[in-house]
Coordinates of C-alpha atoms (C1' of nucleotides) in Angstrom, one line a residue:
Chain H
M1333 CA 19.3 10.8 -15.0
R1334 CA 17.9 10.9 -18.4
L1335 CA 14.7 12.8 -19.2
L1336 CA 13.0 12.1 -22.5
I1337 CA 9.8 13.9 -23.6
A1338 CA 8.5 11.8 -26.4
R1339 CA 5.5 10.6 -28.2
C1340 CA 5.4 6.9 -27.3
S1341 CA 3.3 3.9 -26.7
V1342 CA 4.1 1.5 -23.8
T1343 CA 3.4 -2.1 -22.9
Y1344 CA 4.1 -3.8 -19.6
A1345 CA 3.8 -7.6 -19.3
G1346 CA 4.5 -9.2 -16.0
R1347 CA 2.3 -9.5 -12.9
L1348 CA -0.4 -8.1 -15.2
T1349 CA -0.6 -6.6 -18.6
A1350 CA -0.9 -2.9 -19.1
T1351 CA -0.8 -0.9 -22.3
L1352 CA -0.6 2.8 -23.1
P1353 CA -1.7 4.1 -26.6
P1354 CA 0.6 6.7 -28.3
A1355 CA 0.8 10.0 -26.6
V1356 CA 3.4 12.5 -25.5
R1357 CA 4.9 11.6 -22.1
L1358 CA 7.9 11.9 -19.9
V1359 CA 10.2 8.9 -19.8
M1360 CA 12.6 9.1 -16.9
V1361 CA 15.6 6.8 -16.6
K1362 CA 17.5 7.0 -13.3
A1363 CA 21.1 6.2 -12.7
D1364 CA 20.2 2.9 -11.2
G1365 CA 18.5 1.9 -14.4
C1366 CA 14.9 2.2 -13.3
V1367 CA 12.5 3.5 -15.9
A1368 CA 9.3 5.4 -15.4
V1369 CA 6.7 6.8 -17.9
H1370 CA 4.8 9.8 -16.6
A1371 CA 1.8 11.6 -17.9
D1372 CA 1.2 15.3 -17.1
G1373 CA -0.9 14.5 -14.1
G1374 CA -1.9 11.8 -11.6
A1375 CA 0.2 12.3 -8.5
Y1376 CA 3.7 10.9 -8.4
K1377 CA 3.0 7.4 -9.6
P1378 CA 4.0 6.8 -13.2
L1379 CA 1.7 5.2 -15.7
N1380 CA 4.2 2.4 -16.3
W1381 CA 7.6 1.6 -14.9
M1382 CA 10.3 -0.9 -14.4
N1383 CA 12.4 -0.9 -11.3
A1384 CA 16.1 -1.7 -11.0
P1385 CA 17.7 -4.1 -11.6
N1386 CA 16.9 -4.5 -15.2
T1387 CA 18.4 -4.5 -18.7
L1388 CA 17.6 -1.9 -21.3
T1389 CA 18.0 -2.8 -25.0
E1390 CA 17.4 -0.3 -27.7
E1391 CA 16.6 -1.1 -31.3
H1392 CA 15.7 1.0 -34.4
G1393 CA 12.7 -0.3 -36.2
D1394 CA 12.6 0.1 -40.0
D1395 CA 9.6 2.4 -39.5
D1396 CA 11.5 5.2 -37.8
V1397 CA 10.3 4.0 -34.4
L1398 CA 12.8 3.6 -31.6
R1399 CA 12.0 0.6 -29.5
W1400 CA 13.1 0.2 -25.9
R1401 CA 12.8 -3.1 -24.2
V1402 CA 13.4 -3.2 -20.5
E1403 CA 13.5 -6.6 -18.8
N1404 CA 14.0 -7.6 -15.2
P1405 CA 15.4 -10.8 -13.8
Q1406 CA 11.8 -12.1 -13.1
G1407 CA 11.1 -11.9 -16.9
E1408 CA 8.8 -9.0 -16.7
T1409 CA 9.1 -6.6 -19.6
L1410 CA 8.4 -3.0 -20.3
E1411 CA 8.4 -2.0 -24.0
I1412 CA 8.4 1.6 -25.1
A1413 CA 7.9 2.4 -28.8
I1414 CA 9.2 5.9 -29.3
E1415 CA 7.7 7.6 -32.3
E1416 CA 9.0 11.1 -31.8
I1417 CA 11.5 12.7 -29.4
R1418 CA 10.6 16.2 -28.4
Y1419 CA 13.3 16.7 -25.8
D1420 CA 16.2 14.6 -24.6
W1421 CA 18.2 15.6 -21.6
S1422 CA 20.8 13.5 -19.8
E1423 CA 23.2 14.2 -16.9
P1424 CA 24.2 12.5 -13.7
L1425 CA 22.9 14.1 -10.6
G1426 CA 25.3 12.4 -8.2
E1427 CA 24.5 10.7 -4.9
D1428 CA 21.7 12.0 -2.8
P1429 CA 22.5 12.6 0.9
G1430 CA 19.2 11.1 1.7
L1431 CA 16.0 11.7 3.5
S1432 CA 15.6 12.0 7.3
K1433 CA 12.2 11.3 8.8
D1434 CA 10.8 12.1 12.2
G1435 CA 7.9 9.9 12.7
V1436 CA 4.8 10.1 14.9
E1437 CA 4.7 6.4 15.3
A1438 CA 7.4 5.6 17.9
H1439 CA 6.5 8.7 19.8
L1440 CA 2.9 7.5 20.4
Q1441 CA 4.2 4.4 22.2
E1442 CA 6.5 6.6 24.4
L1443 CA 3.6 8.8 25.3
L1444 CA 1.3 6.0 26.2
A1445 CA 4.0 4.3 28.2
D1446 CA 4.2 7.5 30.2
H1447 CA 0.5 7.8 30.5
P1448 CA -1.2 4.3 30.5
D1449 CA -4.2 5.8 32.3
A1450 CA -5.0 7.5 29.0
V1451 CA -5.9 4.0 27.8
E1452 CA -7.9 3.0 30.9
D1453 CA -8.3 4.6 34.2
G1454 CA -5.9 3.2 36.9
L1455 CA -3.8 1.3 34.4
E1456 CA -0.2 1.0 35.4
L1457 CA 2.7 0.0 33.1
V1458 CA 4.5 -3.3 33.8
R1459 CA 6.8 -3.3 30.8
R1460 CA 7.2 -2.0 27.3
E1461 CA 7.9 -4.5 24.5
Y1462 CA 6.9 -7.4 26.8
P1463 CA 8.3 -10.4 25.0
T1464 CA 6.3 -13.4 23.9
D1465 CA 7.3 -16.2 21.6
I1466 CA 5.5 -14.6 18.7
G1467 CA 6.9 -11.2 19.3
P1468 CA 6.8 -8.4 21.8
V1469 CA 3.6 -6.8 23.1
D1470 CA 3.8 -3.0 22.9
L1471 CA 2.7 -2.5 26.5
L1472 CA 2.0 -4.9 29.3
C1473 CA 0.0 -3.2 32.0
R1474 CA -1.8 -4.1 35.3
A1475 CA -5.3 -2.8 35.8
S1476 CA -6.6 -1.5 39.1
D1477 CA -8.5 -4.8 39.5
G1478 CA -5.3 -6.7 39.2
A1479 CA -5.8 -8.1 35.8
A1480 CA -3.0 -8.0 33.2
V1481 CA -3.8 -5.9 30.2
A1482 CA -1.9 -6.2 26.8
V1483 CA -1.9 -3.0 24.9
E1484 CA -1.3 -3.0 21.1
I1485 CA -0.5 0.4 19.7
K1486 CA -1.0 1.4 16.1
R1487 CA -1.3 4.7 14.3
R1488 CA -4.2 3.2 12.4
G1489 CA -6.3 0.3 13.8
E1490 CA -7.1 -2.2 11.1
L1491 CA -8.0 -5.9 11.0
P1492 CA -4.4 -7.3 11.1
A1493 CA -3.8 -5.3 14.3
V1494 CA -6.8 -7.0 16.0
E1495 CA -5.5 -10.4 14.9
Q1496 CA -2.1 -9.6 16.2
L1497 CA -3.5 -8.5 19.6
A1498 CA -5.7 -11.6 19.8
R1499 CA -2.6 -13.8 19.3
Y1500 CA -0.7 -12.0 22.0
V1501 CA -3.6 -12.3 24.5
E1502 CA -3.9 -16.0 23.7
R1503 CA -0.2 -16.5 24.4
L1504 CA -0.2 -14.4 27.6
E1505 CA -3.3 -16.3 28.9
R1506 CA -1.1 -19.4 29.1
D1507 CA 1.0 -17.8 31.8
P1508 CA -0.6 -18.6 35.1
L1509 CA 1.2 -15.6 36.7
L1510 CA -0.6 -13.3 34.3
R1511 CA -4.0 -14.8 33.8
P1512 CA -6.5 -13.4 33.3
V1513 CA -5.3 -11.2 30.5
R1514 CA -7.3 -8.5 28.7
G1515 CA -6.4 -6.9 25.4
V1516 CA -6.8 -3.3 24.3
L1517 CA -6.2 -2.0 20.8
V1518 CA -5.1 1.7 20.9
A1519 CA -4.8 3.8 17.8
Q1520 CA -5.4 7.3 16.5
R1521 CA -8.1 5.9 14.3
I1522 CA -9.8 2.5 14.4
K1523 CA -11.8 1.3 11.5
P1524 CA -15.4 0.1 12.1
Q1525 CA -14.5 -3.3 10.8
A1526 CA -11.6 -3.6 13.2
R1527 CA -13.9 -2.5 16.1
T1528 CA -16.4 -5.1 15.3
L1529 CA -13.8 -7.9 15.1
A1530 CA -12.2 -6.7 18.3
E1531 CA -15.5 -6.7 20.2
D1532 CA -16.2 -10.1 18.7
R1533 CA -12.8 -11.4 20.0
G1534 CA -13.5 -10.0 23.5
L1535 CA -10.9 -7.2 23.0
A1536 CA -11.3 -3.6 23.9
W1537 CA -10.4 -0.7 21.7
I1538 CA -9.8 3.0 22.2
E1539 CA -9.0 5.9 19.9
V1540 CA -6.5 8.4 21.4
D1541 CA -5.7 11.9 20.3
Y1542 CA -2.0 12.3 19.6
D1543 CA -1.9 16.0 20.0
L1544 CA -3.9 15.8 23.3
L1545 CA -1.5 13.2 24.6
R1546 CA 1.5 15.2 23.7
G1547 CA -0.1 18.2 25.5
I1548 CA -0.7 16.2 28.6
D1549 CA 2.9 14.9 28.5
S1550 CA 4.5 18.3 28.0
G1551 CA 2.2 19.7 30.7
E1552 CA 3.4 17.2 33.2
L1553 CA 7.0 17.7 32.2
R1554 CA 6.6 21.3 33.1
L1555 CA 5.7 20.4 36.6
F1556 CA 9.2 19.0 37.3
Chain A
M1140 CA 4.8 19.7 -17.1
R1141 CA 7.7 21.5 -15.7
L1142 CA 11.1 19.8 -15.1
L1143 CA 13.6 21.5 -13.0
I1144 CA 17.1 20.2 -12.3
A1145 CA 18.3 22.2 -9.3
R1146 CA 20.4 22.2 -6.3
C1147 CA 17.8 22.4 -3.5
S1148 CA 16.9 21.4 0.0
V1149 CA 13.4 20.2 0.9
T1150 CA 11.2 20.0 4.0
Y1151 CA 7.9 18.2 4.3
A1152 CA 5.7 18.8 7.4
G1153 CA 2.5 17.0 7.7
R1154 CA 1.7 13.4 8.8
L1155 CA 5.4 13.4 9.6
T1156 CA 8.4 15.6 9.2
A1157 CA 11.0 14.8 6.5
T1158 CA 13.9 16.9 5.4
L1159 CA 16.4 16.7 2.6
P1160 CA 19.8 18.5 2.8
P1161 CA 21.0 20.4 -0.3
A1162 CA 21.8 18.4 -3.4
V1163 CA 21.0 18.4 -7.1
R1164 CA 17.7 16.8 -7.8
L1165 CA 14.8 16.7 -10.2
V1166 CA 11.8 18.7 -9.3
M1167 CA 8.8 17.7 -11.4
V1168 CA 5.6 19.8 -11.5
K1169 CA 2.7 18.3 -13.3
A1170 CA -0.2 20.0 -15.0
D1171 CA -2.5 19.1 -12.1
G1172 CA -0.1 20.9 -9.7
C1173 CA 1.4 18.0 -8.0
V1174 CA 5.1 18.3 -7.1
A1175 CA 7.7 15.5 -6.8
V1176 CA 11.3 15.7 -5.9
H1177 CA 13.4 12.9 -7.3
A1178 CA 16.9 11.7 -6.7
D1179 CA 18.9 9.9 -9.4
G1180 CA 17.9 6.5 -8.1
G1181 CA 15.5 4.7 -5.8
A1182 CA 12.7 3.3 -8.1
Y1183 CA 9.9 5.6 -9.1
K1184 CA 9.0 6.9 -5.7
P1185 CA 10.1 10.5 -5.2
L1186 CA 12.0 11.5 -2.1
N1187 CA 9.4 14.1 -1.2
W1188 CA 6.2 15.1 -2.9
M1189 CA 2.9 16.9 -2.6
N1190 CA -0.1 15.6 -4.5
A1191 CA -2.8 17.7 -6.0
P1192 CA -4.8 19.7 -5.0
N1193 CA -2.4 22.2 -3.6
T1194 CA -1.2 25.7 -3.9
L1195 CA 2.3 26.7 -4.9
T1196 CA 3.7 30.1 -3.8
E1197 CA 7.1 31.2 -4.9
E1198 CA 9.2 33.9 -3.2
H1199 CA 12.7 35.2 -3.8
G1200 CA 14.7 35.3 -0.6
D1201 CA 17.2 38.1 -0.2
D1202 CA 20.0 35.5 -0.3
D1203 CA 19.5 34.5 -4.0
V1204 CA 17.5 31.5 -2.9
L1205 CA 14.2 30.8 -4.6
R1206 CA 11.7 29.4 -2.1
W1207 CA 8.7 27.3 -3.1
R1208 CA 6.0 26.6 -0.6
V1209 CA 3.4 24.0 -1.6
E1210 CA 0.5 23.6 0.7
N1211 CA -2.5 21.3 0.5
P1212 CA -6.0 21.8 2.0
Q1213 CA -5.1 19.6 5.0
G1214 CA -2.4 22.1 5.9
E1215 CA 0.5 19.8 5.0
T1216 CA 3.4 21.7 3.5
L1217 CA 6.3 21.0 1.2
E1218 CA 9.0 23.7 1.1
I1219 CA 11.7 23.7 -1.5
A1220 CA 14.7 26.0 -1.2
I1221 CA 16.2 26.3 -4.7
E1222 CA 19.8 27.4 -4.6
E1223 CA 20.8 26.9 -8.1
I1224 CA 18.9 26.0 -11.3
R1225 CA 20.8 23.8 -13.7
Y1226 CA 18.0 23.2 -16.2
D1227 CA 14.4 24.4 -16.5
W1228 CA 12.0 23.0 -19.0
S1229 CA 8.3 23.6 -19.2
E1230 CA 5.6 22.5 -21.7
P1231 CA 2.2 21.0 -21.5
L1232 CA 2.0 17.4 -22.6
G1233 CA -1.7 17.3 -23.1
E1234 CA -4.2 14.8 -21.8
D1235 CA -3.2 11.2 -21.6
P1236 CA -5.5 8.6 -23.3
G1237 CA -4.9 6.5 -20.2
L1238 CA -3.8 3.1 -19.1
S1239 CA -5.6 -0.1 -19.7
K1240 CA -4.9 -3.0 -17.4
D1241 CA -5.6 -6.7 -17.7
G1242 CA -5.2 -9.3 -15.1
V1243 CA -6.1 -7.6 -11.9
E1244 CA -8.2 -9.2 -9.2
A1245 CA -11.4 -7.8 -10.4
H1246 CA -11.0 -9.6 -13.8
L1247 CA -10.2 -12.8 -12.0
Q1248 CA -13.4 -12.4 -9.9
E1249 CA -15.5 -11.8 -13.0
L1250 CA -14.1 -14.9 -14.8
L1251 CA -14.7 -17.1 -11.7
A1252 CA -18.2 -15.7 -11.2
D1253 CA -18.9 -16.9 -14.7
H1254 CA -17.2 -20.2 -14.2
P1255 CA -17.5 -21.3 -10.5
D1256 CA -17.0 -24.9 -11.6
A1257 CA -13.4 -24.0 -12.3
V1258 CA -13.1 -23.8 -8.6
E1259 CA -14.9 -27.0 -7.8
D1260 CA -17.0 -29.3 -10.0
G1261 CA -20.7 -28.6 -9.8
L1262 CA -20.3 -25.3 -7.9
E1263 CA -22.9 -22.7 -8.6
L1264 CA -22.8 -19.0 -7.9
V1265 CA -25.2 -17.6 -5.3
R1266 CA -24.0 -14.1 -5.1
R1267 CA -20.9 -12.0 -5.7
E1268 CA -19.6 -9.7 -2.9
Y1269 CA -21.9 -11.4 -0.4
P1270 CA -22.0 -9.0 2.5
T1271 CA -21.0 -9.8 6.1
D1272 CA -20.5 -7.3 8.9
I1273 CA -16.7 -7.7 8.6
G1274 CA -16.7 -7.2 4.8
P1275 CA -18.0 -8.8 1.6
V1276 CA -17.1 -12.4 0.6
D1277 CA -15.9 -12.4 -3.0
L1278 CA -18.2 -15.3 -4.1
L1279 CA -20.8 -17.2 -2.2
C1280 CA -21.6 -20.4 -3.9
R1281 CA -23.6 -23.6 -3.4
A1282 CA -21.9 -27.0 -3.9
S1283 CA -23.6 -29.9 -5.5
D1284 CA -24.0 -31.5 -2.1
G1285 CA -26.0 -28.4 -1.0
A1286 CA -23.3 -26.9 1.3
A1287 CA -22.5 -23.2 1.1
V1288 CA -19.0 -22.4 -0.2
A1289 CA -17.3 -19.1 0.5
V1290 CA -14.7 -18.3 -2.2
E1291 CA -12.0 -15.8 -1.5
I1292 CA -10.2 -14.6 -4.6
K1293 CA -6.7 -13.1 -4.7
R1294 CA -4.1 -12.5 -7.3
R1295 CA -1.6 -14.0 -4.9
G1296 CA -2.6 -16.2 -2.0
E1297 CA -0.8 -15.3 1.2
L1298 CA -1.4 -15.6 4.9
P1299 CA -3.7 -12.7 5.4
A1300 CA -6.0 -14.1 2.6
V1301 CA -6.3 -17.3 4.6
E1302 CA -7.2 -15.5 7.8
Q1303 CA -9.7 -13.3 6.0
L1304 CA -11.4 -16.4 4.5
A1305 CA -11.4 -18.0 7.9
R1306 CA -13.1 -15.0 9.4
Y1307 CA -15.8 -15.0 6.7
V1308 CA -16.5 -18.7 7.1
E1309 CA -16.7 -18.3 10.9
R1310 CA -19.3 -15.5 10.4
L1311 CA -21.3 -17.4 7.7
E1312 CA -21.4 -20.5 9.9
R1313 CA -23.5 -18.5 12.4
D1314 CA -26.3 -18.3 9.8
P1315 CA -28.5 -21.3 10.1
L1316 CA -29.7 -20.9 6.6
L1317 CA -26.1 -21.3 5.3
R1318 CA -24.6 -23.8 7.6
P1319 CA -22.5 -25.8 7.0
V1320 CA -20.1 -23.5 5.2
R1321 CA -16.9 -24.5 3.5
G1322 CA -14.2 -22.0 2.4
V1323 CA -11.9 -22.0 -0.6
L1324 CA -9.0 -19.8 -1.3
V1325 CA -8.5 -19.2 -5.1
A1326 CA -5.4 -17.5 -6.5
Q1327 CA -3.1 -17.6 -9.4
R1328 CA -0.3 -18.6 -7.0
I1329 CA -0.6 -19.7 -3.4
K1330 CA 2.4 -19.6 -1.1
P1331 CA 3.3 -22.8 0.7
Q1332 CA 2.7 -21.1 4.1
A1333 CA -0.7 -20.1 3.0
R1334 CA -1.5 -23.6 1.8
T1335 CA -0.4 -25.1 5.1
L1336 CA -2.4 -22.6 7.2
A1337 CA -5.5 -23.1 5.0
E1338 CA -5.4 -26.8 5.4
D1339 CA -4.8 -26.3 9.1
R1340 CA -8.0 -24.3 9.3
G1341 CA -10.0 -26.8 7.3
L1342 CA -10.1 -24.5 4.3
A1343 CA -9.5 -25.6 0.7
W1344 CA -7.3 -23.9 -1.8
I1345 CA -6.8 -24.0 -5.5
E1346 CA -4.5 -22.3 -8.0
V1347 CA -6.1 -21.2 -11.2
D1348 CA -4.6 -20.2 -14.5
Y1349 CA -5.8 -16.8 -15.5
D1350 CA -5.0 -17.2 -19.2
L1351 CA -6.7 -20.6 -19.3
L1352 CA -9.8 -19.2 -17.6
R1353 CA -9.9 -16.3 -20.0
G1354 CA -9.7 -18.8 -22.8
I1355 CA -12.6 -20.8 -21.4
D1356 CA -14.6 -17.7 -21.1
S1357 CA -14.0 -16.4 -24.6
G1358 CA -14.5 -19.9 -25.9
E1359 CA -17.9 -20.1 -24.4
L1360 CA -18.9 -16.7 -25.6
R1361 CA -18.2 -17.9 -29.1
L1362 CA -20.9 -20.5 -28.8
F1363 CA -23.6 -17.9 -28.7
Chain F
dT741 C1' -17.9 12.4 2.0
dA742 C1' -16.3 8.3 4.2
dT743 C1' -15.3 3.7 4.0
dT744 C1' -13.3 -0.3 1.9
dA745 C1' -10.0 -3.2 -0.3
dC746 C1' -6.6 -3.5 -4.2
dA747 C1' -1.9 -2.5 -5.8
dT748 C1' 3.0 -4.3 -11.2
dG749 C1' 1.9 -1.4 -4.3
dT750 C1' 7.1 0.1 -2.4
dC751 C1' 10.3 -0.1 1.3
dG752 C1' 12.9 -1.4 5.3
dA753 C1' 14.0 -4.6 9.1
dC754 C1' 14.8 -8.9 10.6
dC755 C1' 15.6 -13.7 10.4
Chain S
dG965 C1' 16.5 -14.7 -0.1
dG966 C1' 12.0 -14.9 2.4
dT967 C1' 8.7 -12.9 5.5
dC968 C1' 6.4 -9.3 7.9
dG969 C1' 4.7 -4.9 8.9
dA970 C1' 4.4 0.2 7.9
dC971 C1' 3.6 3.7 4.6
dG972 C1' 3.0 11.1 4.3
dT973 C1' 0.9 4.5 1.4
dG974 C1' -2.1 6.1 -3.4
dT975 C1' -6.2 4.9 -5.8
dA976 C1' -10.7 3.6 -7.5
dA977 C1' -15.1 2.1 -6.4
dT978 C1' -19.0 2.1 -3.4
dA979 C1' -22.5 3.5 -0.2

DNA sequence: TATTACATGTCGACC
DNA sequence: GGTCGACGTGTAATA
């Protein structure tokens, strides 16, 4: 990794054009060749950057300005004109053992598979990941009135989730053994627009509380 | 900005749980208090981070380990256990004059609002951001034959854009004052799949040249 | 504050 | 190599 604190101006030309006037910034070059220009604020996103793979060429201008030109295979370019270097540090850090994540996402589906009645009273699970030719439905259930219910589970309920569920229900409706099929979108939070579209498509929606569900689940486990 | 090259292990607990085993990494602390932990590769995204606003507390463990605890108002925490500092640099960079961008969707919409006939001959703008209950249509226009035309503008035309436009047209069709309503997807580049789906839904599509449009726009301005 | 839609989104999984 | 969906998405604009 190389860390350069320098007064520089930057231009990116590619999917859009973005320019930075001269100022003191951090230029970070990682071992994989990616380059990022950071200001002293504004979250972790750099002002300008170029991801690997790319090629970096350096040239000295006659005006004491060092010019870096970073280009990627798509022809996008990042040009950094370095007027003054304040600090320059470089050393390999070595491989990183990597990040391990423990997500909330998969757990939510497990919990609801165990407690389908949290979605609708009397609902019983038929199968998780019920296959259709456009992909698996998260949960296929049977309601107390005998109707099939397709449940789509998301952490956040947005428009694409409604479309996805609508497609599933449409497919499942073609199966005479399942028909009629209702659809329910379940999420921790469902956006107003998604609610509107769901209702419009004849789909139900419900927000569930993850912590509450987990509490119910662990409470029941304690009974055994 | 503070740059720390250190052997450290990191834990984030918040929307999910993520842990990093000990390794040498860059810890970047910006003037606004945001913290990012970078490996020597993997694009510009840090392995772990905590955005501003947050509070950083430092404590010395009895085992020669320096412990940073970063917490934000939502109660999410980032904990960094620093075992060994290899390099520690700190200095304010000052305010950044900021980034100027050209070529984002907003610009494209402005240009097309000024020149709807670039989409279709004789098209006239009725209103930008025409509201519907599932979101605003980028441009609502009137064609020379009197039909309403909903224009959806994207930098890149992909499947979701077609579906979005289809939803808008479906909504607008319900308004007897607008009916019949045609839909046009406008983008700098439209993927073949999106073209096919658009045609399938009875929607038109057109690719526009941003630089050309800008040229037309500045050319017309010169007339006044 | 909350809601929305864009982003040089990035990133991984799967085909 | 593409397509798709998730993301601790972040971010700015808007109501």
